[in-house]
Amino acid sequence: MPRTGSLAIAIVVMGTVSGLAGTALAYTVYVSNEKDNSISVIDSATLEVKHTIPVGQRPRGIILTKDGKSLLVCASDDDTVQILDLATEEITGTLPSGPDPEQLNIHPSGSPVYIANEDDALMTAIDLAQRKVIAEVPVGVEPEGVGVSPDGRILIATSETSNMAHFIDTDTYQIVDNVLVGSRPRYAEFTTDGSQLWVTSEVAGTVSVIDPKTRAIIKTIGFEIPGVRPENMQPVGVRILKDGSKAFVALGPANHVAVIDAKKLEVEQYLLVGQRVWQLAFTPDEKLLFTTNGNSNDVSVIDVPTLKVIKSMPVGGAPWGVAISKN
Amino acid sequence: MPALAEEQPEGSAKAQAPTSDVVTVPIGYLKQEVERPIPLSRLHVEPEDYGIAGAQMALKDNNTTGRFTKQDFTLDVERVPIGGDAVAALQKLVDSGHHFILVDAPAETLLELSDSVKGQDVLLFNVRAEDEELRQEECRANVLHTAPDRYMLADALAQYLVWKKWQRWLVVKGVFPEDIAYLEAIRRAAKRFGGTIVEEREYKETPGARRSDTGELQIQQQMPVFTQGAPSYDVVVVADEKEVFGPYLPFRTWDPRPVAGTAGLIAMSWHPAHEQWGATQMQNRFQRVANRFMWPVDYQAWIAVRAIGEGATRTHSADFAPVNALIRSKDLNLAAFKGQKVTFRSWDGQLRQPIIVAGPDLPVSMSPQQGFLHEEAEVDTLGVDEPETKCKFK
C-alpha cells in the first residue's frame, strides 16, 4: 500500500481494527530492532510494516529530532549515536556519545542531546548542530533513563545501581538534587505540565511519582496481575497523555501494559501485549499507543480511547525503542 | 559555563558534597588462605585477588552513590596465612570499628569467627563456603551467606536437566568429603524434581599426570573405560569438587552423553559471559577494575558490599542496628543483574538468588526453571525452604 501523505486521512481496512480505531491519521512509526541492527518502518494508518532500514549494531534508544527530519539511534555496540535522515533514510552522521549509549533525550529547543553513558557513570550533553560534546556530568552508577522537563531547565538521569534520579540544572550542569527511588530505575518521564516526574524501577517493580519542585515522592505505585509472578512485574517505559489523565507503563516480562489514572495515581487496568514489553510511544494525536515486545519480536498497537489492543505485528529481532513521526 | 569532566576529573558532584558531614562506613574483608590443589585446567587457576576484586568494585559503586548521600565507604582487607590466627585478624577489624565484614574462609573457620564475635554489633558475610551445615544445624545469627549452598546449586542444575527431559543420570563421584556433600545435594535434587540416578560410580584412581608428555593419551583411554557398561542414561552428573577427574569427562564418555555437575554444565552464581539484565555493564566495570574476568566469589563479594551500601543508603545511616535490619529485611531490593531483586532468607540467612547454569563458554540457562512452582517466590524452589529448615539461630 502506498504511503499516505501527512495530512491525508486513511481508512483503516483491517476488519476488527476499523470498528475500534475508526479513522486515523497516517504517521510513520520507527522501531529499533536490537538483534537485527535495523529500524522497522510502520504506517500507523494501515498498521503494516513498510520496510526496514539497516543501522548500526544493537540499536536501542531512538528519538526524533525536534525538526522531525532525523531519527537519532543509539547504536550501543558501535559506541555511537547515529543520525538517520528520514527523507533519504540514510545515516548522515554520528554523535560522539561515548561508550554503550542506551537512552537519550533532547532539550525542547532542539539541542543539546542528552545521552546516558552506562559504562562511565556520566551524562553527556552534545550540541546537535556541531556534533560536539559540550558537557559531561558525573552521575550515579549505570545511568540509563534520561528525562527533560518541559521548560528545558531540568535534566534527569536515573542511575540503575545507585537507584537515584539525579536532577541536573541544564544551564550550569550541576546536580541540584538526588532522589532515591526503587531499585534499578530505567526511565524518567515528565508530565506535559511539568508538575510530575515519573520514574520506573524495574527490579523494585514500582513507579515513583515525584514532585519536581520539592523532589518529594508523591506516590510509589506497585503492580499486581493475577497469575503473573510478582518478580516479573518489571516496569520500564512510561508514557503520559498530554492532558495528564492517564499514564501507560510497560511491565517487561509481565507482558502487560498498566493503565494508570494519572490524577488518582491508581492502576485502572492491565492490557495484555507481547512478551517483554519495554518501550511505548503515542501517535501525535494520542489515538494509538505502540509497544515494543522484545521477546516475541513484535509490536502491539493499543487503541487509546477504548483501551483495547487492536493489533500485533511482527517486526525485526528484539524490538527495543519506538518513535513516531508526524509525517 | 558547562564544564567538561576532563577538566574536573572527579567531577563537580564531589565538590558539591561538603566533606565535613560525610559519614564513613568501614567494611572489612577477611581472607583465610588455604591450600588449593592445582586445577586440571590452567584456565581455572584462582586469581590472587579472587573475591577481593569484587568487593573493591562494589566499593567503587557504593562510593559513586555515596557522593550524593554523603557516605564514604572504605574496605580493609586482612589476609590470614595458612596456619594463621583468623580470630585475631577478625578482632583487629572489629577493634578498628568494622561492623560489616566479608569472610572468605572454610566452614570451620567461619564458625570460629562467628562464635568469637557472638552478641556484638558485627555482621559477617560468607562469600565462599557452600557447606549446607552453615545454613542448617550450624547456622549462626550473625552470618549472612551470599555464596549459594550446594543444595541451591544442585537444585538449579537438576531443574534444568528435568526441564530438558534428561532425567536419567549416571552419577560419577570422587572420594573427598566435598564430593560426598555435593553428591548428597544431587541425590536430594533428584528426589525433589524427578531425576533418576541409574547408577553411582566412584572414581578412585588418580588420572595419569596430564603434564607428562603422554598423559593426555592415557586419559583418552581411561575415561571411556570408566564410563563403560552403564545402564541407559541421559547425562553424566559428576561430583568432583577438587577437579581430580571431572573436567576430563566431556567428550570422553563411552556413550555420547553430555556431562553436568562439577564439570561440563555447571550451576554457579556468576559466569563471566553472563550478559542478561544489564550484566554487560557489570562485566565491563569489573574487567576495568580487575583486568580479568569476573567469577562467582567476585560476584558474591560484590553483592555483600552492595548490600551494605544499600543498607547505609536507604537508612541514611552508618549505624549497625538500622543498616543490619535493612539488609535482612524484605525491603533490601538489591538489583543483582539476575532479572529480579535479591534478598536474604529470614530462616537461614541465605541470599535467595537465581542461579546460572552454564557451559564453559556461555550460560545455557538460569534457574528457577518455568514450571517449578512455589507459593511465595519461585526462587525459593532452590535450596532449603522455610518449612524444611533445620536452622535455629544461635
XYZ file of C-alpha atoms in Angstrom:
721
model
C 0.000 0.000 0.000
C 1.418 3.392 -0.936
C 2.385 5.721 1.842
C -0.271 8.302 2.556
C 0.582 11.957 2.936
C 0.935 13.522 6.315
C -2.469 15.149 6.339
C -4.353 12.591 4.363
C -6.911 10.562 6.222
C -6.723 6.860 5.569
C -9.477 4.448 6.420
C -8.134 1.546 8.406
C -9.013 -1.526 6.428
C -8.409 -4.438 8.803
C -11.755 -5.942 9.853
C -11.750 -5.655 13.622
C -9.456 -2.688 13.559
C -11.730 -0.371 11.658
C -14.529 -0.596 14.179
C -12.280 0.398 17.051
C -9.887 2.826 15.550
C -12.223 4.442 13.094
C -10.267 6.847 11.027
C -6.669 7.557 11.799
C -4.058 9.941 10.591
C -1.124 8.320 8.905
C 2.039 8.697 10.888
C 5.296 6.890 10.494
C 6.350 4.617 13.336
C 10.021 3.719 13.758
C 11.013 0.683 15.805
C 14.621 -0.223 16.637
C 15.402 -3.947 16.405
C 18.169 -4.638 18.883
C 19.164 -8.006 17.447
C 18.753 -7.264 13.749
C 20.643 -3.953 13.602
C 17.725 -2.353 11.843
C 14.792 0.041 12.105
C 11.338 -1.171 11.080
C 9.163 1.483 9.450
C 5.428 1.132 10.088
C 2.497 3.069 8.639
C 0.184 3.937 11.517
C -2.873 4.058 9.270
C -2.509 0.686 7.599
C -0.626 -0.856 10.512
C 1.729 -2.536 8.075
C 5.486 -2.711 8.198
C 6.514 -0.845 5.079
C 10.205 -1.636 5.061
C 13.325 -1.962 7.166
C 16.367 0.316 7.353
C 19.764 -1.132 8.257
C 21.557 0.804 11.021
C 24.483 0.258 13.415
C 24.952 -2.570 15.873
C 22.466 -3.170 18.646
C 20.150 -0.195 18.143
C 18.212 0.587 21.312
C 17.025 4.065 22.326
C 15.700 6.156 19.419
C 14.296 9.693 19.316
C 13.160 12.120 16.641
C 14.913 15.464 16.390
C 12.612 18.385 17.159
C 12.511 19.424 13.482
C 11.253 15.940 12.658
C 13.853 15.492 9.958
C 16.110 12.964 11.632
C 15.988 9.978 13.922
C 18.786 9.627 16.464
C 19.674 5.982 17.053
C 21.762 4.678 19.949
C 23.929 2.050 18.245
C 25.063 0.607 21.545
C 27.632 -1.895 20.311
C 29.164 0.674 17.966
C 29.542 3.105 20.897
C 27.901 5.869 18.917
C 24.628 7.616 18.206
C 23.736 7.596 14.524
C 21.821 10.335 12.745
C 19.312 8.807 10.350
C 17.969 11.261 7.774
C 14.301 10.405 7.408
C 13.890 11.801 3.887
C 16.686 9.713 2.399
C 16.707 7.025 5.130
C 20.485 7.167 5.128
C 22.866 7.575 8.048
C 24.251 11.065 7.627
C 26.496 11.279 10.669
C 27.164 10.296 14.244
C 27.247 11.952 17.638
C 30.198 11.402 19.996
C 28.111 9.650 22.604
C 30.835 7.783 24.457
C 30.621 4.035 25.068
C 27.444 1.989 25.073
C 24.732 4.628 24.652
C 21.318 3.246 25.540
C 18.830 6.064 26.070
C 18.787 9.686 25.071
C 16.634 12.777 25.122
C 16.621 16.263 23.580
C 16.218 19.754 25.015
C 12.864 21.306 23.960
C 14.773 23.881 21.881
C 16.139 21.061 19.716
C 19.635 20.899 21.194
C 21.568 19.711 23.144
C 21.047 15.990 23.012
C 21.471 14.262 26.362
C 22.892 10.752 26.432
C 23.357 8.384 29.363
C 26.690 6.562 29.327
C 26.057 3.460 31.363
C 29.652 2.352 31.413
C 31.144 5.631 32.547
C 28.654 6.924 35.127
C 28.330 10.070 33.028
C 25.566 12.080 31.444
C 26.818 13.625 28.212
C 25.339 16.750 26.573
C 26.022 17.128 22.865
C 25.391 20.124 20.627
C 23.375 18.644 17.777
C 24.395 21.069 15.021
C 28.099 20.966 15.832
C 28.031 17.323 16.910
C 30.308 18.175 19.807
C 30.310 17.287 23.483
C 29.544 20.413 25.493
C 29.295 18.913 28.988
C 29.773 15.726 30.917
C 28.106 15.336 34.284
C 29.269 12.611 36.685
C 26.194 10.824 37.986
C 25.477 7.526 39.783
C 26.426 4.027 38.685
C 24.915 2.958 35.340
C 22.917 5.989 34.264
C 20.113 4.928 31.984
C 16.884 6.907 31.858
C 17.043 10.477 30.554
C 14.214 12.913 31.223
C 13.943 16.590 30.331
C 11.452 18.951 31.975
C 9.026 20.604 29.527
C 10.600 24.025 30.225
C 14.013 22.534 29.478
C 15.542 23.636 32.755
C 15.941 20.305 34.478
C 17.578 17.182 33.134
C 17.037 13.861 34.862
C 19.388 10.907 34.822
C 18.350 7.672 36.508
C 21.229 5.525 37.717
C 20.440 1.844 37.818
C 22.862 0.719 40.504
C 22.802 3.888 42.631
C 18.990 3.787 42.454
C 18.644 7.519 42.080
C 17.012 10.135 39.936
C 19.620 12.882 39.584
C 18.263 16.392 38.987
C 20.685 18.346 36.795
C 20.456 22.079 36.031
C 20.690 22.361 32.231
C 22.386 25.800 32.426
C 25.127 25.018 34.912
C 25.297 21.232 34.518
C 25.403 20.977 38.284
C 23.458 18.307 40.104
C 20.889 20.103 42.217
C 19.376 17.072 43.926
C 19.298 13.293 44.040
C 16.133 11.383 44.811
C 16.413 7.803 45.980
C 13.861 5.584 44.205
C 13.198 1.834 43.916
C 15.966 -0.357 42.601
C 17.126 -0.267 39.004
C 15.411 2.902 37.770
C 15.068 2.614 33.996
C 13.082 5.512 32.663
C 12.134 9.086 33.558
C 9.198 10.990 32.074
C 7.724 14.372 32.969
C 4.042 15.173 32.668
C 3.376 17.743 29.939
C 2.644 20.456 32.518
C 5.895 19.638 34.297
C 4.175 19.101 37.640
C 5.204 15.473 37.992
C 8.157 13.264 37.181
C 7.502 9.557 36.744
C 10.390 7.153 37.278
C 10.073 3.408 36.707
C 12.058 0.977 38.860
C 12.497 -2.316 37.074
C 13.728 -4.541 39.887
C 11.648 -2.960 42.647
C 8.617 -3.322 40.364
C 7.367 0.175 41.096
C 6.826 3.630 39.632
C 7.809 6.644 41.727
C 5.810 9.787 41.054
C 7.943 12.722 42.129
C 7.105 16.390 42.654
C 9.930 18.108 40.737
C 9.644 21.253 42.865
C 10.026 19.674 46.292
C 11.677 16.491 44.958
C 9.481 14.531 47.312
C 7.967 11.248 46.183
C 4.219 11.842 45.927
C 3.394 8.189 45.494
C 5.022 4.867 44.755
C 2.777 2.768 42.540
C 3.015 -1.036 42.615
C 1.532 -3.593 40.221
C -0.353 -6.837 40.668
C -1.766 -9.110 37.992
C -3.371 -12.434 38.921
C -1.317 -15.297 37.537
C 1.787 -13.202 36.906
C 4.798 -13.796 39.147
C 5.494 -10.647 41.174
C 9.185 -10.755 40.249
C 8.146 -10.481 36.589
C 6.490 -7.130 37.235
C 9.313 -5.038 35.802
C 8.216 -1.550 34.751
C 10.375 0.111 32.103
C 8.816 2.545 29.601
C 6.180 5.082 30.627
C 4.062 7.500 28.611
C 1.562 10.021 29.939
C -1.277 11.619 27.951
C -0.834 15.364 27.362
C -3.908 16.212 29.434
C -2.428 14.277 32.355
C -5.418 11.936 32.621
C -3.784 8.584 32.022
C -0.355 7.033 32.104
C 0.768 3.824 30.436
C 3.568 1.733 31.895
C 5.269 -1.172 30.091
C 5.749 -4.033 32.550
C 8.507 -6.002 30.802
C 8.275 -9.792 31.258
C 4.819 -9.409 32.827
C 3.766 -8.941 29.172
C 1.238 -6.284 30.094
C 0.886 -2.536 29.876
C -0.575 -0.949 33.003
C -3.111 1.825 32.503
C -2.908 4.281 35.372
C -5.341 7.009 36.347
C -2.733 9.752 36.475
C -4.887 12.010 38.644
C -5.628 9.451 41.357
C -2.312 7.646 40.747
C -4.078 4.299 40.762
C -3.820 1.411 38.314
C -7.042 1.099 36.322
C -6.366 -1.974 34.263
C -3.768 -4.114 32.551
C -3.617 -4.742 28.824
C -2.049 -7.959 27.546
C 0.543 -7.271 24.867
C 3.557 -9.222 23.536
C 6.426 -10.670 25.521
C 8.870 -8.480 27.480
C 7.309 -5.150 26.640
C 9.806 -2.341 27.150
C 9.079 0.929 25.387
C 5.983 2.825 24.304
C 5.036 5.725 22.058
C 1.815 7.556 21.258
C 0.889 8.700 17.805
C 0.906 12.536 17.795
C -2.924 12.553 18.005
C -2.670 10.171 21.005
C -5.175 7.803 19.401
C -2.785 4.871 19.265
C -0.041 3.595 21.538
C 2.683 1.355 20.109
C 4.608 -1.052 22.356
C 7.849 -2.895 21.602
C 7.815 -6.529 22.688
C 11.408 -7.748 22.767
C 10.882 -11.469 23.303
C 8.019 -12.031 20.858
C 9.666 -9.874 18.185
C 6.532 -7.858 17.610
C 4.829 -4.556 18.229
C 1.400 -4.263 19.868
C -0.950 -1.449 18.991
C -3.293 -0.145 21.673
C -6.327 1.930 20.755
C -6.100 4.612 23.419
C -9.763 5.800 23.605
C -11.127 2.264 24.017
C -8.069 0.785 25.779
C -8.084 -2.265 23.509
C -5.109 -3.996 21.966
C -6.119 -3.937 18.326
C -3.192 -5.494 16.579
C 0.207 -7.019 16.941
C 2.608 -7.090 14.068
C 5.940 -8.837 13.662
C 8.943 -6.555 13.254
C 12.656 -7.411 13.487
C 14.562 -9.283 16.196
C 14.152 -7.971 19.740
C 12.349 -4.661 19.141
C 13.518 -2.128 21.740
C 12.730 1.549 21.102
C 9.872 3.266 19.305
C 9.431 6.801 17.959
C 6.575 8.178 15.892
C 6.859 10.953 13.338
C 4.098 13.399 12.369
C 4.978 12.775 8.767
C 29.566 27.701 31.635
C 29.212 23.984 31.236
C 32.239 22.125 32.406
C 33.737 19.105 30.763
C 34.511 16.238 33.054
C 38.040 16.142 31.684
C 38.739 19.476 33.273
C 37.425 18.299 36.625
C 38.294 14.617 36.772
C 36.462 13.821 39.973
C 33.575 15.893 38.815
C 31.585 18.726 40.174
C 29.492 16.340 42.205
C 32.274 15.751 44.681
C 32.690 19.447 45.209
C 29.007 19.665 45.978
C 29.287 17.239 48.850
C 30.896 19.124 51.710
C 33.418 16.828 53.324
C 32.538 17.980 56.820
C 29.386 15.939 57.255
C 30.415 12.874 55.284
C 29.849 9.669 57.235
C 32.310 6.812 56.872
C 31.143 3.213 56.598
C 34.137 0.909 57.078
C 33.847 -2.570 55.559
C 36.204 -5.414 56.448
C 37.314 -8.368 54.356
C 38.928 -11.364 55.976
C 40.517 -13.929 53.717
C 41.813 -17.147 55.203
C 44.373 -18.539 52.789
C 44.055 -22.285 52.197
C 45.978 -24.834 50.205
C 44.378 -25.437 46.867
C 45.323 -28.263 44.561
C 46.446 -27.161 41.121
C 43.317 -27.353 38.964
C 43.309 -29.606 35.911
C 42.813 -26.646 33.598
C 45.193 -23.726 33.585
C 42.114 -21.605 32.967
C 40.850 -22.361 36.478
C 43.842 -21.165 38.484
C 42.450 -18.950 41.199
C 43.403 -15.268 40.832
C 45.378 -13.718 43.670
C 42.635 -11.133 44.259
C 39.731 -13.556 43.833
C 36.720 -12.188 45.701
C 38.590 -9.111 46.864
C 38.336 -7.561 43.401
C 34.554 -7.973 43.530
C 34.431 -6.215 46.884
C 36.621 -3.430 45.515
C 34.323 -2.890 42.570
C 31.263 -2.770 44.811
C 33.129 -0.268 46.959
C 33.524 1.949 43.900
C 29.825 1.528 43.137
C 28.904 2.383 46.727
C 31.121 5.449 46.717
C 29.728 6.746 43.431
C 26.348 6.675 45.139
C 27.893 7.882 48.393
C 28.996 11.127 46.732
C 25.327 12.028 46.630
C 24.345 10.642 50.025
C 27.420 11.923 51.865
C 28.591 8.462 52.786
C 32.127 7.252 52.287
C 32.746 3.515 52.192
C 36.149 2.032 52.911
C 37.461 -1.508 52.532
C 40.158 -3.019 54.711
C 41.459 -6.467 53.808
C 43.039 -8.869 56.306
C 44.727 -11.857 54.704
C 45.364 -14.673 57.142
C 48.166 -17.026 56.068
C 47.779 -20.784 56.287
C 48.039 -21.676 59.952
C 47.491 -18.024 60.909
C 45.123 -16.737 63.577
C 41.867 -15.810 61.844
C 40.099 -14.942 65.083
C 42.803 -12.412 65.953
C 42.566 -10.913 62.473
C 38.806 -10.552 62.860
C 39.249 -8.970 66.267
C 41.633 -6.462 64.726
C 38.960 -5.454 62.200
C 36.275 -5.251 64.883
C 38.507 -3.210 67.193
C 39.144 -0.714 64.417
C 35.442 -0.048 64.017
C 34.307 -2.543 61.349
C 30.768 -3.789 61.893
C 30.316 -5.363 58.486
C 32.888 -7.941 57.468
C 33.120 -10.266 54.488
C 34.643 -13.641 55.226
C 36.315 -15.904 52.687
C 37.185 -18.959 54.737
C 36.393 -22.657 55.095
C 33.275 -23.561 57.093
C 35.081 -24.488 60.317
C 36.995 -21.193 60.355
C 33.827 -19.256 59.618
C 32.130 -20.858 62.619
C 35.049 -19.988 64.895
C 34.926 -16.411 63.655
C 31.187 -16.197 64.120
C 31.334 -17.523 67.655
C 34.193 -15.178 68.566
C 32.031 -12.082 67.947
C 28.724 -13.510 69.135
C 26.440 -10.886 70.641
C 28.500 -7.992 69.324
C 27.444 -5.471 66.687
C 29.102 -7.475 63.930
C 27.578 -8.944 60.788
C 29.610 -11.445 58.776
C 29.037 -12.242 55.111
C 30.040 -15.710 53.972
C 31.231 -15.142 50.414
C 32.778 -18.564 49.740
C 31.686 -21.577 51.801
C 28.967 -23.666 50.126
C 28.567 -26.070 53.048
C 24.992 -26.964 53.848
C 25.608 -27.191 57.602
C 26.300 -23.448 57.772
C 22.682 -22.838 56.745
C 21.224 -25.745 58.705
C 22.317 -27.260 62.008
C 25.304 -24.922 62.300
C 23.591 -21.725 61.177
C 24.547 -18.545 63.017
C 22.559 -15.388 63.669
C 25.489 -13.129 62.804
C 26.221 -14.682 59.400
C 24.553 -13.994 56.059
C 25.514 -16.087 53.050
C 25.966 -14.548 49.623
C 27.591 -17.775 48.441
C 24.916 -20.219 47.288
C 24.945 -23.542 49.120
C 25.345 -26.899 47.414
C 21.609 -27.591 47.614
C 20.825 -24.424 45.666
C 23.407 -25.261 43.043
C 22.281 -28.883 42.685
C 18.621 -27.829 42.548
C 19.343 -25.252 39.861
C 21.135 -27.828 37.737
C 18.507 -30.516 38.356
C 15.652 -28.211 37.342
C 17.363 -27.527 34.061
C 18.107 -31.219 33.384
C 14.496 -32.145 34.164
C 13.189 -29.293 32.028
C 15.390 -30.665 29.236
C 13.946 -34.119 29.910
C 17.383 -35.513 30.652
C 16.072 -37.290 33.709
C 18.256 -40.419 33.881
C 21.565 -39.602 35.477
C 24.766 -41.619 35.653
C 26.420 -40.176 38.744
C 30.198 -40.390 38.996
C 31.751 -39.310 42.242
C 35.094 -38.584 43.802
C 36.222 -39.668 47.230
C 36.617 -36.388 49.114
C 34.139 -35.131 51.735
C 33.240 -32.221 49.438
C 32.367 -34.705 46.697
C 30.124 -36.615 49.089
C 28.438 -33.357 50.144
C 27.774 -32.432 46.520
C 26.590 -35.993 45.829
C 24.051 -35.713 48.630
C 22.803 -32.461 47.146
C 22.397 -34.206 43.786
C 20.530 -37.126 45.355
C 18.207 -34.701 47.118
C 17.626 -32.718 43.932
C 16.823 -35.916 42.002
C 14.104 -36.727 44.544
C 12.703 -33.222 44.569
C 12.456 -32.646 40.855
C 12.056 -36.088 39.321
C 15.540 -37.168 38.305
C 16.580 -40.828 38.430
C 20.085 -41.863 39.364
C 20.651 -45.016 37.307
C 23.996 -45.790 38.929
C 26.579 -44.188 41.202
C 30.144 -44.902 40.219
C 33.186 -43.939 42.255
C 36.387 -42.698 40.659
C 39.267 -43.816 42.854
C 42.321 -43.649 40.674
C 44.466 -40.635 40.062
C 44.491 -39.983 36.346
C 47.785 -40.059 34.504
C 49.703 -36.851 35.034
C 48.446 -34.556 32.327
C 51.615 -32.550 32.254
C 53.736 -35.547 31.348
C 54.005 -35.756 27.610
C 51.725 -38.723 27.044
C 49.368 -38.028 29.949
C 46.522 -36.964 27.692
C 46.742 -40.250 25.799
C 46.166 -42.220 28.979
C 43.203 -40.091 29.924
C 41.721 -40.635 26.492
C 41.753 -44.351 27.281
C 40.745 -44.111 30.938
C 37.578 -42.032 30.711
C 35.714 -44.194 28.178
C 36.561 -47.329 30.124
C 35.475 -45.733 33.379
C 32.068 -44.835 31.947
C 31.577 -48.103 30.052
C 28.709 -50.506 30.697
C 26.328 -48.120 32.443
C 22.552 -48.633 32.381
C 20.793 -46.399 29.854
C 21.178 -42.798 30.882
C 20.771 -39.271 29.514
C 23.516 -37.327 31.208
C 26.599 -37.893 33.351
C 26.387 -35.979 36.613
C 29.837 -35.638 38.127
C 30.630 -34.901 41.780
C 34.297 -33.932 41.832
C 34.735 -30.624 43.584
C 38.531 -30.731 43.649
C 38.845 -31.279 39.923
C 40.606 -34.603 40.142
C 38.981 -36.103 37.047
C 35.692 -34.300 36.275
C 36.944 -31.927 33.602
C 38.313 -34.946 31.700
C 34.845 -36.412 31.173
C 33.306 -34.176 28.482
C 33.841 -35.699 25.019
C 35.455 -38.818 26.519
C 32.495 -40.798 27.892
C 31.846 -44.279 26.462
C 28.383 -43.273 25.330
C 27.939 -39.934 23.617
C 26.321 -38.093 26.513
C 26.595 -34.606 27.956
C 28.348 -34.035 31.271
C 26.982 -31.858 34.073
C 27.641 -31.238 37.765
C 31.069 -30.006 38.852
C 32.270 -30.182 35.240
C 30.683 -29.549 31.847
C 27.337 -27.890 32.540
C 27.787 -26.202 35.924
C 25.416 -24.273 38.199
C 27.024 -21.101 39.535
C 26.158 -17.697 40.908
C 28.017 -15.852 38.149
C 29.644 -16.513 34.795
C 31.918 -14.034 33.001
C 29.874 -14.338 29.811
C 26.538 -13.628 31.529
C 25.125 -10.540 29.815
C 21.419 -10.619 30.590
C 19.609 -7.947 32.622
C 22.255 -5.323 32.095
C 25.093 -7.592 33.278
C 27.222 -6.390 30.372
C 27.879 -3.163 32.282
C 28.813 -5.103 35.395
C 31.255 -7.286 33.437
C 32.790 -4.237 31.752
C 33.195 -2.383 35.040
C 34.749 -5.391 36.691
C 37.196 -6.023 33.869
C 38.283 -2.402 34.046
C 38.881 -2.635 37.795
C 40.480 -6.089 37.931
C 41.925 -6.669 34.444
C 40.433 -10.144 34.389
C 37.060 -11.895 34.152
C 34.539 -11.923 36.965
C 33.853 -15.284 38.643
C 31.416 -16.429 41.348
C 33.308 -15.427 44.517
C 33.946 -11.980 42.995
C 30.213 -11.661 42.454
C 29.380 -12.974 45.920
C 31.704 -10.392 47.472
C 30.265 -7.703 45.212
C 26.737 -8.463 46.424
C 27.794 -8.394 50.075
C 29.383 -4.953 49.766
C 26.449 -3.692 47.708
C 24.036 -4.974 50.373
C 25.957 -2.958 52.968
C 25.828 0.040 50.608
C 22.084 -0.314 50.122
C 21.607 -0.677 53.851
C 23.502 2.532 54.535
C 21.950 4.461 51.635
C 18.354 3.522 52.363
C 18.597 4.137 56.109
C 20.769 7.276 55.725
C 22.895 5.789 58.446
C 26.192 4.104 59.190
C 24.971 2.679 62.492
C 24.917 -1.049 62.915
C 21.325 -1.600 64.059
C 19.359 0.122 61.264
C 21.724 -1.000 58.487
C 21.730 -4.597 59.763
C 17.930 -4.560 59.961
C 17.520 -3.184 56.438
C 19.916 -5.718 54.919
C 17.948 -8.584 56.476
C 14.538 -7.186 55.560
C 12.309 -7.727 52.559
C 12.933 -4.078 51.673
C 16.532 -4.754 50.675
C 15.577 -4.565 46.978
C 19.080 -5.247 45.733
C 19.450 -5.292 41.953
C 21.961 -8.019 41.144
C 21.817 -8.491 37.352
C 19.656 -11.586 37.678
C 16.371 -10.134 36.459
C 14.853 -9.867 39.935
C 15.688 -8.358 43.271
C 17.679 -10.465 45.689
C 17.032 -10.653 49.431
C 18.211 -12.785 52.341
C 16.059 -15.656 53.590
C 14.825 -14.926 57.087
C 15.058 -18.565 58.168
C 18.738 -19.210 57.471
C 20.404 -16.008 56.243
C 20.947 -17.396 52.746
C 20.755 -14.973 49.819
C 17.919 -16.094 47.565
C 19.041 -15.628 44.008
C 18.551 -17.121 40.553
C 21.411 -19.438 39.604
C 23.164 -19.514 36.251
C 23.548 -22.898 34.560
C 26.498 -22.551 32.241
C 28.742 -24.403 29.864
C 32.416 -23.455 29.610
C 31.917 -20.549 27.236
C 28.368 -19.364 27.727
C 25.470 -19.512 30.148
C 22.903 -22.054 28.983
C 20.043 -21.104 31.261
C 19.076 -19.512 34.551
C 17.149 -21.386 37.252
C 14.495 -21.500 38.707
C 13.022 -23.016 35.557
C 9.487 -22.366 34.380
C 7.010 -24.767 35.890
C 8.721 -25.338 39.250
C 6.199 -23.547 41.357
C 6.322 -22.015 44.793
C 3.655 -20.292 46.871
C 5.760 -17.243 47.672
C 8.712 -16.900 45.340
C 9.833 -19.340 42.672
C 13.458 -18.694 43.545
C 12.753 -20.447 46.854
C 12.457 -23.721 44.946
C 16.273 -23.600 45.004
C 17.859 -24.764 48.247
C 16.246 -25.192 51.651
C 12.812 -23.684 52.006
C 11.323 -22.401 55.240
C 9.235 -25.498 56.136
C 12.252 -27.812 55.833
C 14.889 -25.674 57.526
C 16.826 -27.105 60.432
C 18.289 -23.723 61.285
C 17.771 -22.418 64.799
C 19.829 -19.264 65.009
C 22.418 -19.255 67.778
